[in-house]
PDB file of C-alpha atoms in Angstrom:
ATOM      1  CA  UNK A  13    -125.353 -75.182  67.266  1.00 83.00           C
ATOM      2  CA  UNK A  14    -128.911 -73.963  68.437  1.00 94.00           C
ATOM      3  CA  UNK A  15    -127.708 -70.403  67.675  1.00 95.00           C
ATOM      4  CA  UNK A  16    -126.379 -71.492  64.422  1.00 95.00           C
ATOM      5  CA  UNK A  17    -129.506 -72.380  63.718  1.00 96.00           C
ATOM      6  CA  UNK A  18    -131.275 -69.603  64.137  1.00 96.00           C
ATOM      7  CA  UNK A  19    -129.124 -67.697  62.505  1.00 96.00           C
ATOM      8  CA  UNK A  20    -128.942 -69.664  59.329  1.00 96.00           C
ATOM      9  CA  UNK A  21    -133.227 -69.909  59.145  1.00 97.00           C
ATOM     10  CA  UNK A  22    -133.203 -65.810  59.893  1.00 97.00           C
ATOM     11  CA  UNK A  23    -130.865 -65.357  56.749  1.00 96.00           C
ATOM     12  CA  UNK A  24    -132.976 -67.523  54.868  1.00 96.00           C
ATOM     13  CA  UNK A  25    -136.525 -65.608  55.752  1.00 97.00           C
ATOM     14  CA  UNK A  26    -134.537 -62.309  55.421  1.00 96.00           C
ATOM     15  CA  UNK A  27    -133.745 -63.453  51.497  1.00 95.00           C
ATOM     16  CA  UNK A  28    -137.082 -64.803  50.953  1.00 95.00           C
ATOM     17  CA  UNK A  29    -138.896 -61.637  52.467  1.00 93.00           C
ATOM     18  CA  UNK A  30    -140.616 -63.040  55.620  1.00 94.00           C
ATOM     19  CA  UNK A  31    -140.060 -60.179  57.722  1.00 90.00           C
ATOM     20  CA  UNK A  32    -142.230 -61.386  60.428  1.00 92.00           C
ATOM     21  CA  UNK A  33    -139.807 -64.413  60.529  1.00 95.00           C
ATOM     22  CA  UNK A  34    -136.267 -62.424  60.647  1.00 96.00           C
ATOM     23  CA  UNK A  35    -137.515 -60.806  64.049  1.00 95.00           C
ATOM     24  CA  UNK A  36    -138.373 -63.480  65.569  1.00 97.00           C
ATOM     25  CA  UNK A  37    -135.722 -65.581  64.839  1.00 97.00           C
ATOM     26  CA  UNK A  38    -133.032 -62.883  65.414  1.00 97.00           C
ATOM     27  CA  UNK A  39    -134.371 -62.401  68.892  1.00 97.00           C
ATOM     28  CA  UNK A  40    -134.847 -66.121  69.616  1.00 97.00           C
ATOM     29  CA  UNK A  41    -131.077 -65.884  68.366  1.00 97.00           C
ATOM     30  CA  UNK A  42    -130.032 -63.201  70.595  1.00 97.00           C
ATOM     31  CA  UNK A  43    -131.773 -64.442  73.696  1.00 97.00           C
ATOM     32  CA  UNK A  44    -130.383 -67.243  73.338  1.00 96.00           C
ATOM     33  CA  UNK A  45    -126.748 -65.755  72.904  1.00 96.00           C
ATOM     34  CA  UNK A  46    -127.679 -63.488  75.786  1.00 96.00           C
ATOM     35  CA  UNK A  47    -128.278 -66.443  77.960  1.00 96.00           C
ATOM     36  CA  UNK A  48    -125.275 -68.721  76.939  1.00 96.00           C
ATOM     37  CA  UNK A  49    -122.759 -65.991  76.734  1.00 95.00           C
ATOM     38  CA  UNK A  50    -122.224 -66.743  72.829  1.00 94.00           C
ATOM     39  CA  UNK A  51    -120.477 -64.064  70.692  1.00 93.00           C
ATOM     40  CA  UNK A  52    -122.691 -62.108  69.076  1.00 94.00           C
ATOM     41  CA  UNK A  53    -120.518 -61.358  65.449  1.00 96.00           C
ATOM     42  CA  UNK A  54    -122.952 -62.978  63.602  1.00 96.00           C
ATOM     43  CA  UNK A  55    -125.978 -62.149  65.014  1.00 97.00           C
ATOM     44  CA  UNK A  56    -125.398 -58.087  64.861  1.00 97.00           C
ATOM     45  CA  UNK A  57    -124.341 -59.132  60.895  1.00 97.00           C
ATOM     46  CA  UNK A  58    -128.323 -60.110  60.411  1.00 97.00           C
ATOM     47  CA  UNK A  59    -129.367 -57.525  62.111  1.00 97.00           C
ATOM     48  CA  UNK A  60    -127.257 -54.710  60.338  1.00 98.00           C
ATOM     49  CA  UNK A  61    -128.465 -56.977  56.781  1.00 97.00           C
ATOM     50  CA  UNK A  62    -132.233 -56.795  58.352  1.00 97.00           C
ATOM     51  CA  UNK A  63    -131.984 -52.813  58.777  1.00 97.00           C
ATOM     52  CA  UNK A  64    -130.047 -52.224  55.796  1.00 96.00           C
ATOM     53  CA  UNK A  65    -132.996 -54.267  53.975  1.00 96.00           C
ATOM     54  CA  UNK A  66    -135.396 -52.281  55.455  1.00 95.00           C
ATOM     55  CA  UNK A  67    -133.586 -48.836  54.774  1.00 95.00           C
ATOM     56  CA  UNK A  68    -132.925 -48.234  58.083  1.00 96.00           C
ATOM     57  CA  UNK A  69    -128.916 -47.051  59.376  1.00 97.00           C
ATOM     58  CA  UNK A  70    -126.711 -49.979  59.919  1.00 96.00           C
ATOM     59  CA  UNK A  71    -123.815 -47.931  61.238  1.00 96.00           C
ATOM     60  CA  UNK A  72    -124.323 -49.000  65.204  1.00 96.00           C
ATOM     61  CA  UNK A  73    -124.438 -52.401  63.959  1.00 96.00           C
ATOM     62  CA  UNK A  74    -121.383 -52.443  62.175  1.00 97.00           C
ATOM     63  CA  UNK A  75    -119.187 -50.402  64.476  1.00 96.00           C
ATOM     64  CA  UNK A  76    -120.420 -53.345  67.221  1.00 95.00           C
ATOM     65  CA  UNK A  77    -119.526 -56.719  64.802  1.00 96.00           C
ATOM     66  CA  UNK A  78    -116.292 -54.412  64.167  1.00 96.00           C
ATOM     67  CA  UNK A  79    -115.716 -53.631  67.874  1.00 95.00           C
ATOM     68  CA  UNK A  80    -116.383 -57.402  68.666  1.00 94.00           C
ATOM     69  CA  UNK A  81    -113.956 -58.598  66.006  1.00 95.00           C
ATOM     70  CA  UNK A  82    -111.857 -56.271  64.281  1.00 95.00           C
ATOM     71  CA  UNK A  83    -111.100 -57.382  60.411  1.00 95.00           C
ATOM     72  CA  UNK A  84    -114.710 -59.360  60.109  1.00 97.00           C
ATOM     73  CA  UNK A  85    -114.753 -59.002  56.027  1.00 97.00           C
ATOM     74  CA  UNK A  86    -117.705 -61.482  56.246  1.00 97.00           C
ATOM     75  CA  UNK A  87    -119.923 -58.302  57.735  1.00 97.00           C
ATOM     76  CA  UNK A  88    -119.780 -56.804  54.535  1.00 97.00           C
ATOM     77  CA  UNK A  89    -120.070 -59.584  52.057  1.00 97.00           C
ATOM     78  CA  UNK A  90    -123.486 -60.397  53.900  1.00 97.00           C
ATOM     79  CA  UNK A  91    -124.315 -56.617  53.667  1.00 97.00           C
ATOM     80  CA  UNK A  92    -122.827 -56.749  49.697  1.00 96.00           C
ATOM     81  CA  UNK A  93    -125.461 -60.166  49.326  1.00 96.00           C
ATOM     82  CA  UNK A  94    -128.214 -58.657  50.370  1.00 96.00           C
ATOM     83  CA  UNK A  95    -127.730 -55.039  47.893  1.00 95.00           C
ATOM     84  CA  UNK A  96    -126.641 -58.019  45.555  1.00 93.00           C
ATOM     85  CA  UNK A  97    -130.148 -60.104  45.790  1.00 93.00           C
ATOM     86  CA  UNK A  98    -131.941 -57.188  45.200  1.00 92.00           C
ATOM     87  CA  UNK A  99    -129.826 -56.263  42.530  1.00 91.00           C
ATOM     88  CA  UNK A 100    -128.148 -52.895  43.458  1.00 92.00           C
ATOM     89  CA  UNK A 101    -124.861 -53.759  42.222  1.00 91.00           C
ATOM     90  CA  UNK A 102    -122.819 -51.153  42.988  1.00 91.00           C
ATOM     91  CA  UNK A 103    -123.750 -50.401  46.136  1.00 93.00           C
ATOM     92  CA  UNK A 104    -122.728 -54.473  46.553  1.00 93.00           C
ATOM     93  CA  UNK A 105    -119.347 -54.025  45.064  1.00 94.00           C
ATOM     94  CA  UNK A 106    -118.518 -51.237  47.432  1.00 94.00           C
ATOM     95  CA  UNK A 107    -119.068 -53.440  50.302  1.00 95.00           C
ATOM     96  CA  UNK A 108    -117.256 -56.518  49.189  1.00 95.00           C
ATOM     97  CA  UNK A 109    -114.360 -54.249  47.945  1.00 95.00           C
ATOM     98  CA  UNK A 110    -114.385 -52.999  51.986  1.00 96.00           C
ATOM     99  CA  UNK A 111    -114.071 -56.678  52.950  1.00 96.00           C
ATOM    100  CA  UNK A 112    -111.393 -57.477  51.025  1.00 95.00           C
ATOM    101  CA  UNK A 113    -109.582 -54.226  52.390  1.00 96.00           C
ATOM    102  CA  UNK A 114    -110.167 -55.229  56.018  1.00 96.00           C
ATOM    103  CA  UNK A 115    -109.715 -59.294  55.660  1.00 96.00           C
ATOM    104  CA  UNK A 116    -107.639 -59.541  52.724  1.00 95.00           C
ATOM    105  CA  UNK A 117    -107.323 -63.232  52.330  1.00 96.00           C
ATOM    106  CA  UNK A 118    -111.160 -63.487  52.937  1.00 94.00           C
ATOM    107  CA  UNK A 119    -111.509 -65.177  48.920  1.00 95.00           C
ATOM    108  CA  UNK A 120    -115.173 -65.585  48.761  1.00 94.00           C
ATOM    109  CA  UNK A 121    -115.103 -61.636  49.239  1.00 94.00           C
ATOM    110  CA  UNK A 122    -112.151 -61.621  46.389  1.00 93.00           C
ATOM    111  CA  UNK A 123    -114.056 -63.586  43.698  1.00 94.00           C
ATOM    112  CA  UNK A 124    -117.263 -61.322  44.803  1.00 93.00           C
ATOM    113  CA  UNK A 125    -115.603 -57.346  44.087  1.00 93.00           C
ATOM    114  CA  UNK A 126    -114.360 -59.307  40.798  1.00 91.00           C
ATOM    115  CA  UNK A 127    -117.172 -60.232  39.469  1.00 91.00           C
ATOM    116  CA  UNK A 128    -119.076 -57.285  40.618  1.00 88.00           C
ATOM    117  CA  UNK A 129    -116.305 -55.327  39.138  1.00 88.00           C
ATOM    118  CA  UNK A 130    -116.136 -57.098  35.849  1.00 87.00           C
ATOM    119  CA  UNK A 131    -120.129 -56.960  35.156  1.00 81.00           C
ATOM    120  CA  UNK A 132    -119.793 -53.246  36.067  1.00 74.00           C
ATOM    121  CA  UNK A 133    -116.841 -53.139  33.050  1.00 58.00           C
ATOM    122  CA  UNK A 134    -118.925 -55.242  30.848  1.00 58.00           C
ATOM    123  CA  UNK A 135    -122.325 -52.604  31.357  1.00 62.00           C
ATOM    124  CA  UNK A 136    -120.111 -49.934  30.396  1.00 51.00           C
ATOM    125  CA  UNK A 137    -119.525 -50.821  26.280  1.00 50.00           C
ATOM    126  CA  UNK A 138    -123.558 -51.339  25.998  1.00 49.00           C
ATOM    127  CA  UNK A 139    -124.443 -48.313  27.731  1.00 48.00           C
ATOM    128  CA  UNK A 140    -122.033 -46.018  25.472  1.00 45.00           C
ATOM    129  CA  UNK A 141    -124.172 -47.944  22.134  1.00 48.00           C
ATOM    130  CA  UNK A 142    -127.620 -47.011  23.739  1.00 48.00           C
ATOM    131  CA  UNK A 143    -126.504 -43.314  24.409  1.00 50.00           C
ATOM    132  CA  UNK A 144    -125.382 -42.464  20.620  1.00 52.00           C
ATOM    133  CA  UNK A 145    -128.040 -41.335  18.332  1.00 54.00           C
ATOM    134  CA  UNK A 146    -128.530 -43.357  15.562  1.00 52.00           C
ATOM    135  CA  UNK A 147    -126.940 -43.027  12.225  1.00 55.00           C
ATOM    136  CA  UNK A 148    -128.788 -41.473   9.222  1.00 55.00           C
ATOM    137  CA  UNK A 149    -127.726 -41.759   5.883  1.00 53.00           C
TER     138      UNK A 149
END
């Protein structure tokens, strides 16, 4: 239960940009998980999200999560969420698609993917209008 609380606090800190708090909370969570021999799927997912937000490579952490728990779509939903809150919708939508591909029954991923695709489609006509030169009479 304590691990869940640390991970939730770390996620909230990451969402609000409290980077020092994120690092401390994730270190505490890692120490607890190691001491109690707990699964590290969620911990590594948040470490990957932290790396992504900081602009670092996430490949090793993503691979570690998928090695521990193949088909864990929540990994990509979490990473997509952190793109979404930074308004990087194209990247978020691509990650939601990956989540659905590896875990087809992840309904939140399906909803987020649909929302991302619909938002992208809805923006296309606006862009087309903006690209048209004004009509002169």
